[in-house]
Amino acid sequence: SQELEQSPQSLIVQEGKNLTINCTSSKTLYGLYWYKQKYGEGLIFLMMLQKGGEEKSHEKITAKLDEKKQQSSLHITASQPSHAGIYLCGAEGLYGNKLVFGAGTILRVKS
Amino acid sequence: EAGVAQSPRYKIIEKRQSVAFWCNPISGHATLYWYQQILGQGPKLLIQFQNNGVVDDSQLPKDRFSAERLKGVDSTLKIQPAKLEDSAVYLCASSFRPRTRTMNTEAFFGQGTRLTVV
């Protein structure tokens, strides 16, 4: 089954700094999703990537899926306190079943 | 558009008691998921429905957990009897359709039910 490893587990950045979160899969990714979660709440959809080499941006957040479709990165430019939370990558396998998630990356932004 | 509704938001029960969670997905969404998220971990898929049929329940502890989705709309997840290790947030999500070879579709999540077993 698909397994996703996220790094780092957690990070603390100063407001205004850039940061990158990685998501590595044990198998080829056929759909990669990034979600954000506030503690104890549901997941909020950020972006979806499907094609190798694909890159999407929304406001100050950019996500990429590498050409081999086994790794994705999420980059935040000029971080703000509103970016704080848990970032989760999720993926589905070839046959569209079992949307599975990584363990998450906890982001704290110091003002 | 209304989101995924879950109830209750919080529940505290004693071990060996029973508990049920309810989920109302977004209207028209055929796929429904139940996840268990233990503190500090990512969500773990318990069961996935396509309409009212089960697509995957390989990680559902069937000796104590059960789920149903009657009429392919609302769903309930039950735990009977509960154990201390069942303390977690139970998340329900829905999507319009499962992924196809050429098109993905994102899942929308409810606020979750936080279960504490004491």
CSV table of C-alpha atoms in Angstrom, one decimal:
chain,number,residue,atom,x,y,z
A,1,SER,CA,0.0,0.0,0.0
A,2,GLN,CA,1.0,3.6,-0.5
A,3,GLU,CA,3.2,5.1,2.3
A,4,LEU,CA,4.0,8.7,2.7
A,5,GLU,CA,6.9,10.2,4.7
A,6,GLN,CA,6.9,13.9,5.5
A,7,SER,CA,9.9,16.0,6.6
A,8,PRO,CA,10.5,17.7,8.8
A,9,GLN,CA,8.2,16.5,11.5
A,10,SER,CA,8.1,20.1,12.8
A,11,LEU,CA,9.7,23.4,12.3
A,12,ILE,CA,9.7,26.9,13.8
A,13,VAL,CA,10.4,29.8,11.6
A,14,GLN,CA,10.6,33.5,12.1
A,15,GLU,CA,7.8,35.5,10.5
A,16,GLY,CA,8.9,36.6,7.0
A,17,LYS,CA,11.1,33.6,6.4
A,18,ASN,CA,10.7,31.0,3.6
A,19,LEU,CA,10.3,27.3,4.3
A,20,THR,CA,9.9,24.0,2.5
A,21,ILE,CA,8.1,20.8,3.6
A,22,ASN,CA,8.7,17.5,1.8
A,23,CYS,CA,6.6,14.5,1.1
A,24,THR,CA,8.1,11.3,-0.2
A,25,SER,CA,6.2,8.3,-1.4
A,26,SER,CA,7.2,4.6,-1.4
A,27,LYS,CA,5.3,4.2,-4.8
A,28,THR,CA,4.5,6.3,-7.8
A,29,LEU,CA,2.0,9.0,-7.0
A,30,TYR,CA,-1.1,9.3,-9.2
A,31,GLY,CA,-2.7,12.1,-7.2
A,32,LEU,CA,-1.0,14.2,-4.5
A,33,TYR,CA,-2.9,16.4,-2.2
A,34,TRP,CA,-1.8,19.0,0.3
A,35,TYR,CA,-4.0,19.9,3.2
A,36,LYS,CA,-3.7,22.2,6.2
A,37,GLN,CA,-5.1,21.4,9.6
A,38,LYS,CA,-5.6,23.5,12.7
A,39,TYR,CA,-5.2,21.5,15.9
A,40,GLY,CA,-8.2,19.3,16.7
A,41,GLU,CA,-10.1,20.4,13.5
A,42,GLY,CA,-10.8,19.1,10.1
A,43,LEU,CA,-8.5,19.3,7.1
A,44,ILE,CA,-8.6,22.2,4.7
A,45,PHE,CA,-7.7,21.4,1.0
A,46,LEU,CA,-4.8,23.5,-0.3
A,47,MET,CA,-3.7,22.0,-3.7
A,48,MET,CA,-3.8,18.9,-5.8
A,49,LEU,CA,-1.1,17.7,-8.2
A,50,GLN,CA,-1.3,15.0,-10.8
A,51,LYS,CA,1.3,15.3,-13.5
A,52,GLY,CA,5.0,14.8,-13.1
A,53,GLY,CA,6.7,18.2,-13.0
A,54,GLU,CA,3.5,20.0,-12.2
A,55,GLU,CA,3.6,23.1,-10.0
A,56,LYS,CA,0.8,25.1,-8.5
A,57,SER,CA,0.6,28.2,-6.5
A,58,HIS,CA,-1.9,29.8,-4.3
A,59,GLU,CA,-1.1,33.1,-2.6
A,60,LYS,CA,2.3,32.5,-1.0
A,61,ILE,CA,2.2,28.7,-1.1
A,62,THR,CA,3.7,26.7,-4.0
A,63,ALA,CA,3.5,22.9,-4.4
A,64,LYS,CA,5.5,20.8,-6.8
A,65,LEU,CA,5.4,17.2,-7.9
A,66,ASP,CA,8.7,15.9,-9.2
A,67,GLU,CA,9.1,14.3,-12.6
A,68,LYS,CA,9.3,10.8,-11.3
A,69,LYS,CA,6.1,11.4,-9.3
A,70,GLN,CA,7.5,10.1,-6.0
A,71,GLN,CA,8.2,13.3,-4.2
A,72,SER,CA,6.3,16.6,-3.6
A,73,SER,CA,7.4,19.8,-1.9
A,74,LEU,CA,5.4,22.6,-0.4
A,75,HIS,CA,7.1,25.9,-0.2
A,76,ILE,CA,5.8,28.9,1.7
A,77,THR,CA,7.3,32.3,0.9
A,78,ALA,CA,7.5,35.1,3.5
A,79,SER,CA,5.7,33.1,6.2
A,80,GLN,CA,3.0,34.7,8.4
A,81,PRO,CA,1.4,33.6,11.7
A,82,SER,CA,-1.7,32.6,9.7
A,83,HIS,CA,0.4,29.9,8.0
A,84,ALA,CA,0.9,28.1,11.3
A,85,GLY,CA,-0.7,24.7,11.6
A,86,ILE,CA,-0.2,21.1,10.5
A,87,TYR,CA,0.5,20.4,6.9
A,88,LEU,CA,-0.5,17.0,5.6
A,89,CYS,CA,0.2,15.4,2.2
A,90,GLY,CA,-2.2,12.8,1.0
A,91,ALA,CA,-2.1,10.4,-2.0
A,92,GLU,CA,-4.0,7.8,-3.9
A,93,GLY,CA,-2.6,4.8,-5.6
A,94,LEU,CA,-3.0,3.6,-9.1
A,95,TYR,CA,-6.6,2.3,-8.7
A,96,GLY,CA,-8.0,5.3,-7.0
A,97,ASN,CA,-8.6,3.7,-3.7
A,98,LYS,CA,-7.4,4.5,-0.2
A,99,LEU,CA,-6.6,8.1,0.1
A,100,VAL,CA,-3.8,7.9,2.6
A,101,PHE,CA,-1.9,10.6,4.5
A,102,GLY,CA,1.6,11.3,5.8
A,103,ALA,CA,2.2,12.0,9.5
A,104,GLY,CA,2.1,15.7,9.0
A,105,THR,CA,4.5,18.6,9.6
A,106,ILE,CA,3.8,21.0,12.4
A,107,LEU,CA,4.6,24.6,11.5
A,108,ARG,CA,5.0,27.4,14.0
A,109,VAL,CA,5.6,30.9,12.9
A,110,LYS,CA,7.2,33.3,15.4
A,111,SER,CA,6.2,36.9,15.1
B,1,GLU,CA,-22.4,24.9,-0.6
B,2,ALA,CA,-22.8,23.2,2.8
B,3,GLY,CA,-19.7,21.3,3.9
B,4,VAL,CA,-19.4,17.9,5.5
B,5,ALA,CA,-21.3,17.8,8.8
B,6,GLN,CA,-20.3,15.7,11.7
B,7,SER,CA,-21.8,15.2,15.2
B,8,PRO,CA,-21.1,15.2,18.0
B,9,ARG,CA,-18.0,17.5,18.1
B,10,TYR,CA,-16.9,16.0,21.4
B,11,LYS,CA,-17.6,12.9,23.3
B,12,ILE,CA,-16.3,11.5,26.5
B,13,ILE,CA,-17.1,7.9,27.5
B,14,GLU,CA,-15.8,5.2,29.8
B,15,LYS,CA,-14.0,2.2,28.4
B,16,ARG,CA,-16.3,-0.7,27.4
B,17,GLN,CA,-19.1,1.7,26.6
B,18,SER,CA,-20.5,2.2,23.1
B,19,VAL,CA,-20.4,5.3,21.0
B,20,ALA,CA,-21.7,6.3,17.6
B,21,PHE,CA,-20.6,9.2,15.2
B,22,TRP,CA,-22.7,10.6,12.5
B,23,CYS,CA,-21.6,12.1,9.2
B,24,ASN,CA,-23.6,13.9,6.5
B,25,PRO,CA,-21.5,14.4,3.3
B,26,ILE,CA,-21.7,17.1,0.8
B,27,SER,CA,-24.8,16.7,-1.4
B,28,GLY,CA,-24.0,14.6,-4.5
B,29,HIS,CA,-20.7,13.2,-3.2
B,30,ALA,CA,-20.6,9.5,-3.9
B,31,THR,CA,-17.4,8.7,-2.0
B,32,LEU,CA,-17.3,8.9,1.8
B,33,TYR,CA,-14.3,8.2,4.1
B,34,TRP,CA,-13.9,7.7,7.8
B,35,TYR,CA,-10.5,8.4,9.3
B,36,GLN,CA,-9.1,8.0,12.8
B,37,GLN,CA,-6.4,10.6,13.8
B,38,ILE,CA,-4.5,9.9,17.0
B,39,LEU,CA,-2.8,12.9,18.5
B,40,GLY,CA,0.5,13.6,16.7
B,41,GLN,CA,-0.2,11.3,13.8
B,42,GLY,CA,-1.7,11.7,10.3
B,43,PRO,CA,-5.2,10.5,9.6
B,44,LYS,CA,-5.6,6.7,9.2
B,45,LEU,CA,-8.3,5.5,6.8
B,46,LEU,CA,-10.7,3.2,8.5
B,47,ILE,CA,-13.3,2.7,5.8
B,48,GLN,CA,-14.1,4.1,2.4
B,49,PHE,CA,-17.6,3.9,0.8
B,50,GLN,CA,-18.6,4.4,-2.8
B,51,ASN,CA,-22.3,5.2,-2.6
B,52,ASN,CA,-23.5,2.6,-0.1
B,53,GLY,CA,-20.9,-0.1,-0.9
B,54,VAL,CA,-17.6,-0.6,0.9
B,55,VAL,CA,-14.5,0.1,-1.2
B,56,ASP,CA,-11.9,-0.5,1.5
B,57,ASP,CA,-12.1,-1.4,5.2
B,58,SER,CA,-8.8,-3.2,5.6
B,59,GLN,CA,-7.8,-1.1,8.6
B,60,LEU,CA,-11.1,-1.1,10.4
B,61,PRO,CA,-10.9,-3.1,13.6
B,62,LYS,CA,-14.0,-5.1,12.8
B,63,ASP,CA,-14.2,-6.8,16.2
B,64,ARG,CA,-15.3,-3.5,17.7
B,65,PHE,CA,-15.8,-1.0,14.9
B,66,SER,CA,-18.7,-0.9,12.4
B,67,ALA,CA,-19.8,1.6,9.8
B,68,GLU,CA,-22.7,1.8,7.5
B,69,ARG,CA,-23.9,4.2,4.8
B,70,LEU,CA,-27.6,3.5,4.2
B,71,LYS,CA,-29.1,4.9,1.0
B,72,GLY,CA,-25.6,6.1,0.0
B,73,VAL,CA,-25.9,9.4,1.9
B,74,ASP,CA,-25.4,9.7,5.6
B,75,SER,CA,-23.0,7.4,7.5
B,76,THR,CA,-22.6,6.3,11.0
B,77,LEU,CA,-19.4,4.9,12.6
B,78,LYS,CA,-19.9,2.8,15.8
B,79,ILE,CA,-17.4,1.6,18.4
B,80,GLN,CA,-18.5,-1.2,20.7
B,81,PRO,CA,-16.9,-1.6,23.2
B,82,ALA,CA,-14.5,1.3,23.3
B,83,LYS,CA,-10.9,0.9,24.5
B,84,LEU,CA,-8.6,3.6,25.9
B,85,GLU,CA,-6.6,3.5,22.7
B,86,ASP,CA,-9.6,4.5,20.7
B,87,SER,CA,-9.2,8.1,22.0
B,88,ALA,CA,-8.7,10.1,18.8
B,89,VAL,CA,-10.4,12.5,16.4
B,90,TYR,CA,-12.7,10.8,14.0
B,91,LEU,CA,-12.8,12.6,10.7
B,92,CYS,CA,-15.4,12.1,7.9
B,93,ALA,CA,-14.7,13.3,4.4
B,94,SER,CA,-16.4,13.1,1.1
B,95,SER,CA,-15.5,13.5,-2.6
B,96,PHE,CA,-17.6,13.8,-5.7
B,97,ARG,CA,-16.1,10.7,-7.2
B,98,PRO,CA,-13.0,8.5,-6.8
B,99,ARG,CA,-9.9,9.2,-8.8
B,100,THR,CA,-9.8,8.1,-12.4
B,101,ARG,CA,-6.7,7.7,-14.5
B,102,THR,CA,-7.0,11.2,-15.9
B,103,MET,CA,-8.7,13.1,-13.2
B,104,ASN,CA,-8.3,13.5,-9.5
B,105,THR,CA,-10.9,15.0,-7.2
B,106,GLU,CA,-10.2,16.4,-3.7
B,107,ALA,CA,-11.8,15.2,-0.5
B,108,PHE,CA,-13.6,17.7,1.7
B,109,PHE,CA,-13.4,17.1,5.5
B,110,GLY,CA,-15.8,17.7,8.4
B,111,GLN,CA,-14.6,19.3,11.6
B,112,GLY,CA,-14.2,15.9,13.3
B,113,THR,CA,-15.4,14.3,16.5
B,114,ARG,CA,-13.0,14.2,19.3
B,115,LEU,CA,-13.4,11.1,21.3
B,116,THR,CA,-11.9,10.6,24.8
B,117,VAL,CA,-12.1,7.2,26.4
B,118,VAL,CA,-11.5,7.2,30.1
